[in-house]
Amino acid sequence: MNGNVPRGQWRASVRTTEGWRTVREPAGPYAEGSLLEWGSITKGLVGTTAAITLELERPVVSYLSDVPDPEMTVADLVHHTSGLPRVPATIRDSLFRDPYRPAVGVPLDLAAAVPVTPRGQHVYSNLGYALLGAVLDAVHGDWFDAVEELVLRPAGIESATLAPAPSACIMPRRFGRAIRPWKLGASSFASAGGVWSTFDDLCRYADWALEADAPHSRTVSWQSEGTSVWINGEVRAAGAVIARAAGVTAVVHALTKAPYAADRIAGVLVEREVRRLRER
């Protein structure tokens, strides 16, 4: 993008020591709905809940006896080091159908939780977070109830849901028709990416997770490089990211963009904001 943010359908806000500033006001689909897909930012909520309530070094099999690998720990699931694949063989990528539809309304197949790479090696895994949700179900009765109690309510988030009303959803359009989202929230992979909430609540989550002196558990599922931290999510035709670097936080959601467009927009916004602050 050569330092310039693109046209198109996206929303963004940045935060510095001066507070939040809106980069792009809601327009188009963002003005017509209220709830947007968080995608894999859901993993941040789930990882934090696991870190607060579970013994991270405890074997998963001690919570779910049918898991095939007796060595796999809760920490392996949180950090994507379990050796599990991104998705099981029953989930196949497709441009024209929902890959998660076979998992709608059915419990997670624990027998499918078979590692394909050595334990300890980082392999991003939706299956791993689906399994982590199943562990939280076993401990708390319902993983989303635990997330609400331990993350969403403390962060001041009231809009989060796994089953949004279609009329409230912010959805991209192609050739004038809405692109229907995957049914992640109704599937056994909901804990890997099924949360919908408002853009303002996404900013509230950023505030809570990145609060000064906050415990590491709040960003245990985030990625980091040096002093930069971020968490992102990609779904069928949208992407979201929270990124913090050099004291600047950017929250971006983008519709019908190339993969990781939200991440690239966030990078440009952070760089622009850092430069602005230095030039004041």
XYZ file of C-alpha atoms in Angstrom:
280
model
C 0.000 0.000 0.000
C 3.094 2.221 -0.014
C 2.099 3.920 3.216
C -1.439 4.660 2.037
C -4.602 3.014 3.279
C -6.821 1.572 0.532
C -10.318 2.385 -0.529
C -13.039 -0.133 0.105
C -15.153 -1.364 2.951
C -13.345 -1.218 6.262
C -13.469 0.403 9.677
C -10.582 1.421 11.884
C -9.687 3.279 15.037
C -6.312 3.988 16.607
C -5.340 4.673 20.188
C -2.381 6.606 21.556
C -1.753 8.281 24.909
C -4.241 10.889 23.673
C -7.036 8.280 23.579
C -9.040 6.716 20.757
C -9.406 8.379 17.367
C -11.704 7.134 14.597
C -9.874 6.668 11.302
C -12.922 5.698 9.257
C -16.539 6.210 10.227
C -19.093 3.460 9.548
C -20.432 3.522 6.000
C -22.021 1.057 3.589
C -22.591 -2.319 5.287
C -21.012 -0.925 8.478
C -23.792 1.654 8.685
C -26.509 -0.906 8.010
C -25.630 -3.489 10.679
C -24.061 -3.564 14.114
C -22.387 -6.960 14.586
C -19.200 -8.030 12.828
C -17.249 -11.272 12.846
C -14.269 -11.415 15.187
C -13.085 -14.643 13.598
C -10.011 -16.033 15.326
C -9.861 -13.086 17.720
C -12.266 -15.429 19.524
C -9.154 -17.428 20.414
C -7.968 -14.559 22.575
C -11.092 -14.831 24.730
C -10.807 -18.614 24.957
C -7.069 -18.683 25.644
C -7.445 -16.178 28.466
C -10.291 -18.154 30.021
C -8.179 -21.318 29.854
C -5.169 -19.561 31.390
C -7.278 -18.258 34.275
C -9.196 -21.430 35.092
C -7.179 -24.463 33.944
C -3.846 -26.025 34.837
C -1.914 -25.258 31.677
C 0.623 -28.062 32.044
C -2.048 -30.651 32.754
C -2.627 -33.276 30.039
C -5.782 -32.720 28.003
C -6.635 -36.390 28.467
C -7.191 -35.733 32.170
C -10.129 -33.533 31.188
C -11.268 -35.492 28.119
C -10.391 -39.160 28.416
C -11.097 -39.962 24.741
C -8.360 -37.693 23.379
C -5.843 -39.968 21.568
C -2.596 -38.234 22.607
C -1.878 -38.660 26.355
C 1.037 -36.171 26.273
C -0.820 -33.178 24.831
C -1.271 -30.401 27.422
C -3.649 -27.495 27.761
C -0.684 -25.182 27.132
C -0.069 -26.973 23.835
C -3.592 -26.081 22.734
C -3.287 -22.461 23.859
C 0.060 -21.945 22.095
C -0.596 -24.062 18.963
C 2.157 -26.536 19.839
C -0.034 -29.654 20.127
C 0.921 -30.966 16.686
C -2.743 -30.944 15.658
C -3.511 -29.869 12.078
C -5.278 -26.593 11.311
C -8.515 -28.521 10.748
C -9.381 -32.232 10.600
C -9.745 -34.017 7.281
C -13.545 -33.632 7.439
C -13.155 -29.848 7.056
C -12.154 -28.871 3.518
C -11.587 -25.362 2.213
C -13.949 -24.267 -0.525
C -14.792 -21.049 -2.323
C -18.413 -22.061 -2.750
C -19.506 -23.864 0.410
C -19.178 -23.502 4.145
C -16.346 -25.835 5.251
C -17.684 -25.864 8.824
C -21.210 -26.973 7.907
C -20.416 -30.669 8.683
C -19.591 -29.595 12.247
C -22.843 -27.687 12.842
C -24.939 -29.112 15.644
C -22.649 -32.063 16.348
C -20.112 -32.540 19.148
C -16.419 -32.366 18.387
C -14.985 -35.681 17.231
C -12.269 -36.215 19.843
C -10.869 -39.163 17.900
C -9.877 -36.682 15.178
C -7.505 -34.884 17.568
C -4.469 -36.792 16.299
C -1.189 -34.824 15.972
C 0.394 -34.664 12.527
C 3.584 -32.820 13.515
C 5.872 -33.189 16.541
C 4.591 -31.766 19.801
C 6.282 -28.464 20.599
C 6.381 -27.294 16.990
C 4.146 -24.298 16.265
C 1.302 -25.216 13.896
C -1.716 -22.902 13.912
C -4.718 -25.059 14.735
C -8.440 -24.340 14.727
C -8.862 -27.955 15.776
C -6.710 -27.246 18.821
C -8.958 -24.380 19.905
C -12.092 -26.410 19.227
C -10.596 -28.992 21.580
C -9.772 -26.265 24.115
C -13.422 -25.221 23.986
C -14.408 -28.827 24.683
C -12.089 -28.835 27.723
C -13.721 -25.651 29.003
C -17.152 -27.237 28.409
C -16.087 -30.200 30.546
C -14.916 -27.928 33.364
C -17.489 -25.121 33.256
C -20.487 -26.660 31.494
C -20.287 -24.164 28.626
C -17.138 -22.465 27.326
C -18.967 -19.326 26.189
C -20.568 -18.828 29.608
C -17.077 -18.975 31.140
C -15.765 -16.480 28.549
C -18.634 -14.121 29.349
C -17.904 -14.275 33.080
C -14.116 -13.999 32.929
C -13.431 -11.848 29.862
C -16.446 -10.210 28.241
C -18.141 -8.740 31.302
C -14.866 -7.551 32.891
C -14.024 -5.878 29.568
C -17.424 -4.147 29.446
C -18.549 -6.116 26.379
C -22.289 -6.759 26.168
C -22.927 -7.399 22.479
C -20.905 -10.607 21.943
C -22.853 -13.582 20.631
C -22.449 -16.838 18.740
C -25.881 -16.581 17.136
C -26.408 -13.080 15.753
C -29.676 -12.036 14.163
C -29.062 -11.833 10.393
C -30.515 -8.310 10.322
C -27.809 -7.161 12.754
C -24.891 -8.673 10.860
C -22.408 -6.628 8.884
C -21.832 -8.676 5.753
C -19.936 -7.908 2.563
C -21.656 -7.982 -0.798
C -20.512 -9.221 -4.143
C -22.450 -8.234 -7.269
C -25.089 -6.732 -4.984
C -25.682 -9.918 -2.999
C -24.662 -10.539 0.593
C -21.895 -13.105 1.069
C -23.232 -15.449 3.700
C -20.809 -16.080 6.582
C -19.663 -19.513 7.667
C -21.748 -21.078 10.430
C -18.792 -21.232 12.805
C -20.789 -20.079 15.819
C -23.233 -22.982 15.475
C -20.491 -25.564 15.025
C -18.174 -27.487 17.306
C -15.452 -25.076 16.115
C -17.170 -22.030 17.628
C -14.415 -21.572 20.222
C -11.902 -21.215 17.397
C -13.638 -18.299 15.685
C -17.387 -18.008 16.203
C -17.851 -14.740 18.121
C -19.717 -11.752 16.657
C -19.729 -8.377 18.376
C -19.635 -4.663 17.621
C -16.641 -2.681 16.434
C -16.802 -0.586 19.611
C -16.668 -3.756 21.703
C -13.667 -4.935 19.701
C -11.982 -1.702 20.822
C -13.079 -2.370 24.407
C -11.462 -5.806 24.217
C -8.273 -4.166 22.978
C -8.347 -1.764 25.941
C -8.880 -4.558 28.443
C -6.334 -6.987 27.016
C -3.647 -4.319 26.581
C -4.314 -2.420 29.795
C -1.134 -1.225 31.519
C 0.153 -3.827 34.003
C -2.470 -6.350 32.849
C -1.534 -9.983 33.559
C -0.008 -12.003 30.724
C -3.110 -14.210 30.722
C -4.988 -11.461 28.860
C -2.766 -11.804 25.791
C -1.687 -15.425 26.197
C -3.197 -16.327 22.804
C -1.811 -13.303 20.971
C 1.201 -13.241 18.684
C 4.257 -11.127 19.412
C 7.505 -9.974 17.881
C 9.780 -7.798 19.955
C 7.547 -5.263 21.693
C 4.751 -5.603 19.111
C 1.686 -7.740 19.859
C -1.331 -8.573 17.743
C -4.256 -10.915 17.290
C -6.174 -11.369 14.064
C -8.966 -13.317 12.468
C -9.862 -14.273 8.898
C -13.269 -15.603 7.886
C -14.989 -16.180 4.567
C -14.975 -12.606 3.284
C -13.753 -10.460 6.151
C -10.806 -9.957 8.435
C -10.125 -8.278 11.768
C -7.036 -7.373 13.754
C -5.924 -5.675 16.941
C -2.281 -4.628 16.749
C -0.070 -2.661 19.105
C 3.398 -1.341 18.350
C 5.445 1.659 19.470
C 2.697 2.701 21.901
C -0.011 2.806 19.216
C -2.974 0.426 19.057
C -4.889 -0.088 15.814
C -8.201 -1.923 15.521
C -9.288 -2.740 11.962
C -12.104 -4.736 10.378
C -12.262 -5.168 6.601
C -14.819 -6.684 4.226
C -14.219 -8.529 0.932
C -10.518 -7.801 0.905
C -7.545 -9.966 0.071
C -6.433 -12.216 2.955
C -4.871 -10.267 5.833
C -5.869 -6.924 4.346
C -6.909 -5.779 7.833
C -3.408 -6.584 9.106
C -1.804 -4.546 6.350
C -4.126 -1.607 6.977
C -3.295 -1.759 10.691
C 0.422 -1.719 9.913
C 0.057 1.411 7.774
C -2.066 3.136 10.413
C 0.398 2.385 13.209
C 3.322 3.668 11.141
C 1.380 6.780 10.172
C 0.379 7.476 13.769
C 3.918 6.998 15.097
C 5.193 9.416 12.470
C 2.490 11.951 13.320
C 3.342 11.827 17.010
C 7.054 12.279 16.327
C 6.423 15.266 14.073
C 4.199 17.173 16.474
